Coordinates of C-alpha atoms and ligand atoms in Angstrom, one line a residue:
X1353 CA 5.8 17.7 -20.3
X1354 CA 9.2 16.0 -21.0
X1355 CA 10.5 15.7 -24.4
X1356 CA 9.7 12.3 -25.7
X1357 CA 12.9 10.4 -26.6
X1358 CA 13.9 6.9 -27.3
X1359 CA 14.9 4.8 -24.3
X1360 CA 18.5 4.7 -25.8
X1361 CA 18.6 8.5 -26.1
X1362 CA 17.4 8.9 -22.4
X1363 CA 20.0 6.5 -21.2
X1364 CA 22.7 8.2 -23.1
X1365 CA 21.8 11.7 -21.7
X1366 CA 21.4 10.1 -18.1
X1367 CA 24.9 8.6 -18.4
X1368 CA 26.4 11.8 -19.8
X1369 CA 24.9 14.3 -17.1
X1370 CA 23.3 12.7 -14.1
X1371 CA 25.1 11.2 -11.2
X1372 CA 22.9 8.8 -9.3
X1373 CA 22.8 8.4 -5.6
X1374 CA 24.3 5.2 -4.0
X1375 CA 25.4 3.9 -7.4
X1376 CA 28.5 2.8 -9.1
X1377 CA 28.3 5.3 -12.1
X1378 CA 30.7 3.3 -14.3
X1379 CA 28.8 -0.1 -14.1
X1380 CA 25.2 1.6 -14.2
X1381 CA 26.2 3.6 -17.3
X1382 CA 27.4 0.5 -19.1
X1383 CA 24.1 -1.2 -18.4
X1384 CA 21.8 1.9 -18.7
X1385 CA 19.3 3.0 -16.2
X1386 CA 15.8 1.9 -16.5
X1387 CA 13.7 4.9 -17.4
X1388 CA 10.5 5.0 -15.3
X1389 CA 7.8 7.3 -16.9
X1390 CA 4.4 6.7 -15.2
X1391 CA 2.8 5.2 -12.2
X1392 CA -0.8 4.2 -11.2
X1393 CA -1.8 2.4 -8.1
X1394 CA 0.9 -0.1 -7.1
X1395 CA 2.4 -0.1 -10.6
X1396 CA 4.9 1.8 -12.5
X1397 CA 5.7 1.8 -16.3
X1398 CA 9.1 2.1 -18.0
X1399 CA 10.0 3.7 -21.4
X1400 CA 9.6 0.4 -23.2
X1401 CA 6.1 0.1 -22.0
X1402 CA 6.9 -2.6 -19.4
X1403 CA 4.5 -2.7 -16.4
X1404 CA 6.2 -3.2 -13.1
X1405 CA 4.9 -4.0 -9.6
X1406 CA 6.4 -1.7 -7.2
X1407 CA 7.0 -3.8 -4.1
X1408 CA 9.1 -0.9 -2.6
X1409 CA 6.6 1.9 -2.8
X1410 CA 9.3 4.1 -4.6
X1411 CA 11.7 4.3 -1.7
X1412 CA 9.5 3.1 1.2
X1413 CA 7.5 6.3 0.7
X1414 CA 4.5 6.1 -1.8
X1415 CA 2.1 4.8 0.9
X1416 CA -0.9 6.0 -0.9
X1417 CA 0.2 4.4 -4.3
X1418 CA 0.6 6.4 -7.6
X1419 CA -1.7 8.6 -9.4
X1420 CA -3.7 10.2 -6.7
X1421 CA -5.3 13.3 -8.3
X1422 CA -6.3 14.9 -5.0
X1423 CA -2.7 15.4 -4.3
X1424 CA -1.9 16.9 -7.8
X1425 CA -4.9 19.2 -7.2
X1426 CA -3.7 20.2 -3.8
X1427 CA -0.2 21.2 -5.3
X1428 CA -1.8 23.0 -8.3
X1429 CA -4.1 25.1 -6.3
X1430 CA -1.5 26.1 -3.8
X1431 CA 1.0 27.0 -6.5
X1432 CA -1.6 29.3 -8.0
X1433 CA -2.5 30.8 -4.6
X1434 CA 0.9 31.1 -2.8
X1435 CA 3.8 29.0 -4.3
X1436 CA 6.2 30.1 -1.7
X1437 CA 6.5 32.1 1.5
X1438 CA 8.9 31.6 4.4
X1439 CA 8.2 31.0 7.9
X1440 CA 11.4 32.6 9.5
X1441 CA 10.5 36.2 10.1
X1442 CA 7.2 36.6 12.0
X1443 CA 5.2 35.0 9.2
X1444 CA 3.2 31.8 8.6
X1445 CA 0.6 30.7 6.1
X1446 CA -2.4 28.4 6.0
X1447 CA -0.9 25.1 4.6
X1448 CA 1.9 25.0 7.2
X1449 CA -0.8 25.8 10.0
X1450 CA -3.1 23.1 8.8
X1451 CA -0.4 20.5 8.5
X1452 CA 1.1 21.2 11.9
X1453 CA -2.4 21.0 13.5
X1454 CA -3.1 17.7 11.5
X1455 CA 0.2 16.1 12.6
X1456 CA -0.5 17.0 16.3
X1457 CA -3.8 15.1 15.9
X1458 CA -2.5 12.1 14.2
X1459 CA 0.7 11.6 16.3
X1460 CA 0.8 10.1 19.9
X1461 CA -0.5 12.4 22.6
X1462 CA 2.9 13.9 23.8
X1463 CA 3.4 15.4 20.5
X1464 CA 1.8 18.8 19.9
X1465 CA 4.5 20.6 17.8
X1466 CA 6.4 20.0 14.6
X1467 CA 9.6 21.4 13.1
X1468 CA 9.4 21.0 9.3
X1469 CA 12.3 20.0 7.0
X1470 CA 12.5 18.8 3.5
X1471 CA 13.8 15.2 4.0
X1472 CA 14.6 12.6 6.5
X1473 CA 18.1 13.4 6.6
X1474 CA 17.4 17.1 7.4
X1475 CA 15.1 15.8 10.2
X1476 CA 17.8 13.8 11.8
X1477 CA 20.4 16.7 11.5
X1478 CA 17.6 18.7 13.2
X1479 CA 17.4 16.2 16.0
X1480 CA 21.1 16.3 16.7
X1481 CA 20.9 20.1 17.0
X1482 CA 17.6 20.1 19.0
X1483 CA 18.7 17.4 21.5
X1484 CA 22.0 19.1 22.2
X1485 CA 20.4 22.5 22.5
X1486 CA 17.7 21.1 24.7
X1487 CA 20.4 20.0 27.4
X1488 CA 22.6 23.1 26.8
X1489 CA 19.6 25.4 27.5
X1490 CA 19.3 23.7 30.8
X1491 CA 22.8 24.3 31.8
X1492 CA 24.2 20.9 30.6
X1493 CA 26.2 21.7 27.4
X1494 CA 28.4 18.6 28.0
X1495 CA 25.3 16.3 27.8
X1496 CA 25.7 16.0 24.0
X1497 CA 26.7 12.5 22.8
X1498 CA 24.1 10.6 20.8
X1499 CA 23.9 6.8 20.9
X1500 CA 22.8 5.0 17.8
X1501 CA 23.2 1.5 16.4
X1502 CA 25.4 -0.4 14.0
X1503 CA 23.6 -0.8 10.6
X1504 CA 21.1 2.0 11.4
X1505 CA 20.0 4.2 8.5
X1506 CA 19.3 7.8 9.4
X1507 CA 20.0 9.5 6.1
X1508 CA 22.9 10.6 4.0
X1509 CA 23.7 14.2 5.2
X1510 CA 26.8 14.5 7.4
X1511 CA 24.6 14.4 10.5
X1512 CA 22.3 11.6 9.2
X1513 CA 25.2 9.4 8.0
X1514 CA 27.0 9.8 11.2
X1515 CA 24.0 8.8 13.2
X1516 CA 23.5 6.0 10.8
X1517 CA 25.6 2.9 11.5
X1518 CA 26.6 2.0 7.9
X1519 CA 30.4 1.4 7.7
X1520 CA 30.5 1.8 3.9
X1521 CA 29.0 5.3 4.4
X1522 CA 31.3 6.3 7.2
X1523 CA 34.3 5.1 5.0
X1524 CA 33.7 8.2 2.7
X1525 CA 33.8 11.7 4.1
X1526 CA 35.6 11.0 7.4
X1527 CA 32.5 10.0 9.3
X1528 CA 30.9 9.7 12.0
X1529 CA 31.4 13.3 13.4
X1530 CA 32.5 13.5 17.0
X1531 CA 29.9 12.8 19.7
X1532 CA 28.1 10.0 18.1
X1533 CA 28.5 6.4 19.0
X1534 CA 27.1 3.1 17.9
X1535 CA 25.9 0.0 19.8
X1536 CA 24.8 -3.5 18.6
X1537 CA 21.7 -3.8 16.5
X1538 CA 18.9 -6.0 17.8
X1539 CA 19.2 -8.6 15.2
X1540 CA 18.4 -11.9 16.9
X1541 CA 18.8 -14.1 13.7
X1542 CA 22.5 -13.1 13.3
X1543 CA 23.5 -12.1 16.9
X1544 CA 21.1 -14.1 19.2
X1545 CA 23.1 -17.2 19.7
X1546 CA 21.4 -19.6 21.9
X1547 CA 19.2 -17.1 23.6
X1548 CA 15.4 -16.9 22.9
X1549 CA 14.4 -13.7 20.9
X1550 CA 12.9 -12.4 24.1
X1551 CA 16.0 -12.9 26.2
X1552 CA 18.2 -11.5 23.4
X1553 CA 16.0 -8.5 23.1
X1554 CA 16.8 -7.6 26.7
X1555 CA 20.5 -8.3 26.2
X1556 CA 20.6 -6.1 23.0
X1557 CA 18.8 -3.3 24.9
X1558 CA 21.1 -3.5 27.8
X1559 CA 24.1 -2.6 25.5
X1560 CA 22.6 0.9 25.7
X1561 CA 22.7 0.9 29.4
X1562 CA 26.3 -0.4 29.3
X1563 CA 27.3 2.4 26.9
X1564 CA 25.6 5.1 29.0
X1565 CA 27.4 3.9 32.1
X1566 CA 30.7 3.9 30.2
X1567 CA 30.2 7.4 28.9
X1568 CA 28.4 8.8 32.0
X1569 CA 24.8 9.7 31.7
X1570 CA 25.7 13.4 32.2
X1571 CA 27.4 13.3 28.9
X1572 CA 24.6 11.5 26.8
X1573 CA 21.9 13.5 25.2
X1574 CA 19.8 10.9 23.4
X1575 CA 19.4 7.5 22.0
X1576 CA 18.1 7.2 18.4
X1577 CA 16.7 4.1 16.7
X1578 CA 14.3 3.1 13.9
X1579 CA 11.5 1.0 15.4
X1580 CA 12.2 -1.5 12.7
X1581 CA 15.5 -1.0 10.8
X1582 CA 14.4 -0.6 7.2
X1583 CA 17.5 0.1 4.9
X1584 CA 19.4 -2.3 7.2
X1585 CA 17.3 -5.1 6.1
X1586 CA 13.9 -5.1 7.8
X1587 CA 15.2 -6.0 11.1
X1588 CA 12.4 -6.4 13.7
X1589 CA 13.6 -6.3 17.3
X1590 CA 12.2 -8.9 19.7
X1591 CA 9.1 -7.6 21.6
X1592 CA 11.1 -7.1 24.8
X1593 CA 13.6 -4.6 23.1
X1594 CA 11.8 -1.3 23.1
X1595 CA 10.2 -1.4 26.4
X1596 CA 13.7 -2.0 28.0
X1597 CA 15.2 0.8 25.9
X1598 CA 12.5 3.1 27.2
X1599 CA 13.1 2.1 30.8
X1600 CA 16.9 2.6 30.3
X1601 CA 16.4 6.1 28.7
X1602 CA 14.0 7.2 31.4
X1603 CA 16.2 5.9 34.2
X1604 CA 19.3 7.6 33.0
X1605 CA 17.4 10.8 31.8
X1606 CA 18.3 10.7 28.2
X1607 CA 16.1 11.6 25.3
X1608 CA 14.5 8.9 23.4
X1609 CA 14.3 9.4 19.6
X1610 CA 12.2 7.3 17.2
X1611 CA 13.2 7.7 13.6
X1612 CA 9.8 7.1 12.1
X1613 CA 10.8 8.1 8.6
X1614 CA 9.8 4.5 7.3
X1615 CA 7.6 3.2 10.1
X1616 CA 5.5 6.2 10.3
X1617 CA 2.2 6.9 8.5
X1618 CA 0.9 3.3 8.4
X1619 CA 3.8 1.2 7.4
X1620 CA 3.3 -1.2 10.5
X1621 CA -0.4 -1.1 10.5
X1622 CA -0.3 1.7 13.2
X1623 CA 0.2 5.3 12.5
X1624 CA 3.7 5.2 14.0
X1625 CA 6.1 2.3 14.8
X1626 CA 6.5 3.5 18.4
X1627 CA 2.8 2.7 18.8
X1628 CA 3.3 -0.9 17.4
X1629 CA 6.1 -1.5 20.0
X1630 CA 4.4 0.5 22.7
X1631 CA 6.9 3.1 23.7
X1632 CA 6.7 6.9 24.0
X1633 CA 9.6 8.7 22.3
X1634 CA 10.5 12.4 23.1
X1635 CA 11.4 13.2 19.4
X1636 CA 10.2 11.7 16.1
X1637 CA 11.9 12.4 12.7
X1638 CA 9.4 11.9 9.9
X1639 CA 9.4 12.1 6.1
X1640 CA 8.8 9.6 3.2
X1641 CA 5.1 8.6 3.9
X1642 CA 4.3 12.1 5.2
X1643 CA 3.6 13.1 1.6
X1644 CA 3.7 9.7 0.2
X1645 CA 6.6 11.0 -1.7
X1646 CA 4.5 13.3 -3.9
X1647 CA 6.5 16.3 -2.5
X1648 CA 9.9 16.4 -0.6
X1649 CA 9.0 17.1 3.0
X1650 CA 10.0 16.0 6.4
X1651 CA 9.8 17.2 9.9
X1652 CA 10.7 16.4 13.5
X1653 CA 7.7 15.9 15.9
X1654 CA 8.7 17.6 19.3
X1655 CA 7.4 16.1 22.4
X1656 CA 6.0 18.3 25.1
X1657 CA 9.0 18.0 27.4
X1658 CA 11.4 19.2 24.7
X1659 CA 9.1 21.7 23.2
X1660 CA 8.5 23.5 26.6
X1661 CA 12.4 24.0 26.9
X1662 CA 12.8 25.1 23.3
X1663 CA 10.0 27.6 23.4
X1664 CA 11.5 29.2 26.6
X1665 CA 15.1 29.5 25.8
X1666 CA 15.3 32.1 23.1
X1667 CA 16.0 31.7 19.4
X1668 CA 16.6 28.2 18.0
X1669 CA 19.2 29.1 15.3
X1670 CA 18.1 26.5 12.8
X1671 CA 16.0 26.2 9.7
X1672 CA 15.9 25.7 5.9
X1673 CA 14.6 28.2 3.3
X1674 CA 12.0 25.5 2.4
X1675 CA 10.9 24.5 6.0
X1676 CA 7.2 24.4 5.9
X1677 CA 7.0 24.9 2.1
X1678 CA 3.5 25.8 1.3
X1679 CA 3.0 23.3 -1.7
X1680 CA 4.7 20.5 0.0
X1681 CA 2.7 21.1 3.2
X1682 CA -0.6 21.3 1.2
X1683 CA 0.2 18.0 -0.5
X1684 CA 1.2 16.5 2.7
X1685 CA -2.0 17.4 4.5
X1686 CA -4.0 16.1 1.6
X1687 CA -2.1 12.8 1.8
X1688 CA -2.7 12.4 5.5
X1689 CA -6.4 13.2 5.2
X1690 CA -6.7 10.4 2.6
X1691 CA -4.7 8.0 4.7
X1692 CA -7.1 8.8 7.6
X1693 CA -10.5 9.2 5.9
X1694 CA -10.1 6.1 3.7
X1695 CA -9.2 4.0 6.7
X1696 CA -5.9 2.8 4.9
X1697 CA -3.9 2.4 8.0
X1698 CA -6.6 0.3 9.8
X1699 CA -7.0 -1.8 6.8
X1700 CA -3.2 -2.6 6.8
X1701 CA -3.5 -3.5 10.5
X1702 CA -6.7 -5.6 10.3
X1703 CA -6.9 -7.0 6.9
X1704 CA -4.3 -6.5 4.2
X1705 CA -1.3 -6.5 6.5
X1706 CA -1.9 -9.9 8.2
X1707 CA -2.9 -11.4 4.7
X1708 CA 0.3 -10.2 3.1
X1709 CA 2.3 -11.7 6.0
X1710 CA 0.5 -15.0 5.9
X1711 CA 1.2 -15.2 2.1
X1712 CA 4.9 -14.6 2.5
X1713 CA 5.0 -17.3 5.1
X1714 CA 3.0 -19.8 3.0
X1715 CA 5.2 -19.1 0.0
X1716 CA 8.7 -19.3 1.6
X1717 CA 8.7 -20.6 5.2
X1718 CA 9.4 -24.2 4.1
X1719 CA 11.9 -23.3 1.2
X1720 CA 15.3 -25.1 1.8
X1721 CA 17.4 -21.9 1.5
X1722 CA 15.1 -19.1 2.6
X1723 CA 14.7 -18.3 6.3
X1724 CA 13.8 -15.6 8.8
X1725 CA 10.6 -14.9 6.7
X1726 CA 9.6 -11.8 8.6
X1727 CA 7.4 -8.7 8.6
X1728 CA 5.0 -6.3 10.2
X1729 CA 2.1 -4.6 8.4
X1730 CA 3.4 -3.8 4.9
X1731 CA 7.1 -4.4 5.7
X1732 CA 8.5 -7.8 4.9
X1733 CA 11.7 -9.5 4.2
X1734 CA 13.4 -13.0 3.9
X1735 CA 17.0 -14.1 3.7
X1736 CA 18.9 -16.4 1.6
X1737 CA 20.7 -18.8 4.0
X1738 CA 23.2 -21.6 3.5
X1739 CA 22.0 -23.7 6.3
X1740 CA 18.7 -23.1 8.0
X1741 CA 19.4 -25.6 10.9
X1742 CA 22.3 -23.5 12.1
X1743 CA 21.1 -20.1 10.9
X1744 CA 24.2 -20.0 8.8
X1745 CA 24.3 -17.2 6.0
X1746 CA 26.1 -17.6 2.8
X1747 CA 30.0 -16.7 2.9
X1748 CA 30.0 -13.8 0.5
X1749 CA 27.1 -11.7 1.8
X1750 CA 25.3 -9.7 -1.0
X1751 CA 26.3 -12.0 -3.7
X1752 CA 23.0 -14.0 -3.8
X1753 CA 20.9 -11.0 -2.9
X1754 CA 22.2 -9.2 -5.9
X1755 CA 21.5 -12.2 -8.2
X1756 CA 18.0 -12.5 -6.8
X1757 CA 17.2 -8.8 -7.0
X1758 CA 18.3 -8.7 -10.6
X1759 CA 16.0 -11.6 -11.5
X1760 CA 13.1 -9.7 -9.7
X1761 CA 14.0 -6.6 -11.7
X1762 CA 14.0 -8.4 -14.9
X1763 CA 10.6 -10.1 -14.2
X1764 CA 9.1 -6.7 -13.5
X1765 CA 8.8 -6.9 -9.6
X1766 CA 10.7 -4.4 -7.6
X1767 CA 12.1 -5.6 -4.3
X1768 CA 15.4 -4.5 -2.8
X1769 CA 18.3 -6.7 -1.7
X1770 CA 20.1 -5.9 1.6
X1771 CA 23.0 -8.2 1.9
X1772 CA 21.3 -11.6 1.1
X1773 CA 17.9 -10.4 2.5
X1774 CA 15.1 -9.5 0.0
X1775 CA 13.0 -6.7 1.5
X1776 CA 9.6 -5.4 0.5
X1777 CA 7.5 -2.4 1.4
X1778 CA 4.7 -2.0 -1.1
X1779 CA 2.2 0.9 -1.3
X1780 CA -0.4 0.6 1.6
X1781 CA -3.2 0.6 -0.9
X1782 CA -2.3 -2.7 -2.3
X1783 CA -5.3 -5.1 -2.5
X1784 CA -5.5 -8.8 -1.7
X1785 CA -5.6 -9.5 -5.4
X1786 CA -2.6 -7.5 -6.1
X1787 CA -0.8 -9.2 -3.1
X1788 CA -1.6 -12.6 -4.7
X1789 CA -0.2 -11.5 -8.0
X1790 CA 3.0 -10.0 -6.4
X1791 CA 3.7 -13.1 -4.3
X1792 CA 3.0 -15.5 -7.2
X1793 CA 5.5 -13.5 -9.2
X1794 CA 8.1 -13.5 -6.3
X1795 CA 7.8 -17.3 -6.1
X1796 CA 8.6 -17.6 -9.8
X1797 CA 11.5 -15.3 -9.3
X1798 CA 12.8 -17.3 -6.4
X1799 CA 12.6 -20.4 -8.5
X1800 CA 14.6 -18.8 -11.3
X1801 CA 17.1 -17.6 -8.6
X1802 CA 17.5 -21.2 -7.4
X1803 CA 18.2 -22.1 -11.0
X1804 CA 20.8 -19.5 -11.4
X1805 CA 22.4 -20.4 -8.1
X1806 CA 22.6 -24.1 -8.9
X1807 CA 24.2 -23.2 -12.3
X1808 CA 26.9 -21.4 -10.5
X1809 CA 27.3 -24.1 -7.9
X1810 CA 26.3 -22.0 -5.1
X1811 CA 23.5 -24.4 -3.8
Ligands
LIG3324 C1 15.1 7.2 4.2 C2 15.5 7.5 5.6 C3 16.0 8.6 6.2 C4 16.5 9.7 5.3 O1 15.4 10.3 4.6 P1 15.8 11.2 3.3 O2 14.5 11.7 2.9 O3 16.3 10.2 2.2 O4 16.8 12.2 3.6 C5 16.2 8.7 7.5 N1 15.7 7.7 8.4 C6 15.2 6.7 7.9 C7 14.8 5.6 8.9 C8 15.1 6.4 6.5 O5 14.6 5.3 6.1

């Protein structure tokens, strides 16, 4: 167990020794980090005893909610039995075998193999190597450029951040690496102009075709996208987008990669985001909901077309010590069985997901400064805007989002701000009663935000 300390003592030690991801250490340490000590269901508790509704499922990952003893039990039993063994040198073990078979069962039919990693970032590094190796093994080593999108998020390793389209990440560490290019994101609200969402979806997809023609299809290995951009602000493409992307990939013979790290494992009310939008990718990076965050584990689902080539072209010189870690694999398998056997994904599709979306609409669709109230399944977002009639955003993006996010945080509701969009991705086990409670709290927080904005002369 952790040494019990006062909140202040914890904060001081944290400030002295812990560098936080994606944080400004100076301002964070002046404020002091909130110390989270416990979780149960859709709630977490901090070291001051405050109970917080987790509207982000940790970091989009605690799909099952907190406190599932079956997962703790799976980890404990596996640690007693075999805490570690590798899968590099002609060995395997039961947890990795069971998880791989289960994934083949739960994923779309073209997927019958998985390559396991420890995170979404490693999964995306793996797809870069795999996609390039796939073409090189067929005598096309020059077919190696990957096309991604502006404002995409694919992780934070050198490969993942290069595939991602976040300019503030590229600005540190001389990214992207060569051979990765970015096209427009399918964000109708901002980029759609006078076009209908459906017309704009086709236009945004055809940016891919234009880029392939510019580079030459013989030089392009793959296109990668999140079915719905998560960290970029829950950007839901028009329904026309993904079918057109698929047509273009097939026509020009480039691999289609669906980054399912957030959308996978029920987030959209389907098992995978590509099923929601109706397309069939060749490769699928997975992580997050794979273990509901109880253990660090990720993977790449490898479609039959790619698997056949990989399995017939000698060694694939890639892997991590902990690829297919037995404890993580056992926990992931236990998590997937609960998601399946308790019908949680179907409940999000048929019941709680539509209920959640309607509640967000009822709460904010008519608000004078909130627009683009959007969502699918258990993903949702809304955006602070200056003038709804003209889809005009505020001049200083992120200013209002940050104010709003801090008010939510103070009121014990966790949502994230992306620019001036507030985004939410609660645990998939959230009940109707808990949804009511969360959204009532969000309405109060938005009211307080309006007061704060008025006090500063922003509205
Ligand atoms: C979180 C995320 C990643 C990176 O996963 P990590 O486990 O943080 O490395 C990759 N892709 C998407 C779509 C993500 O949301």
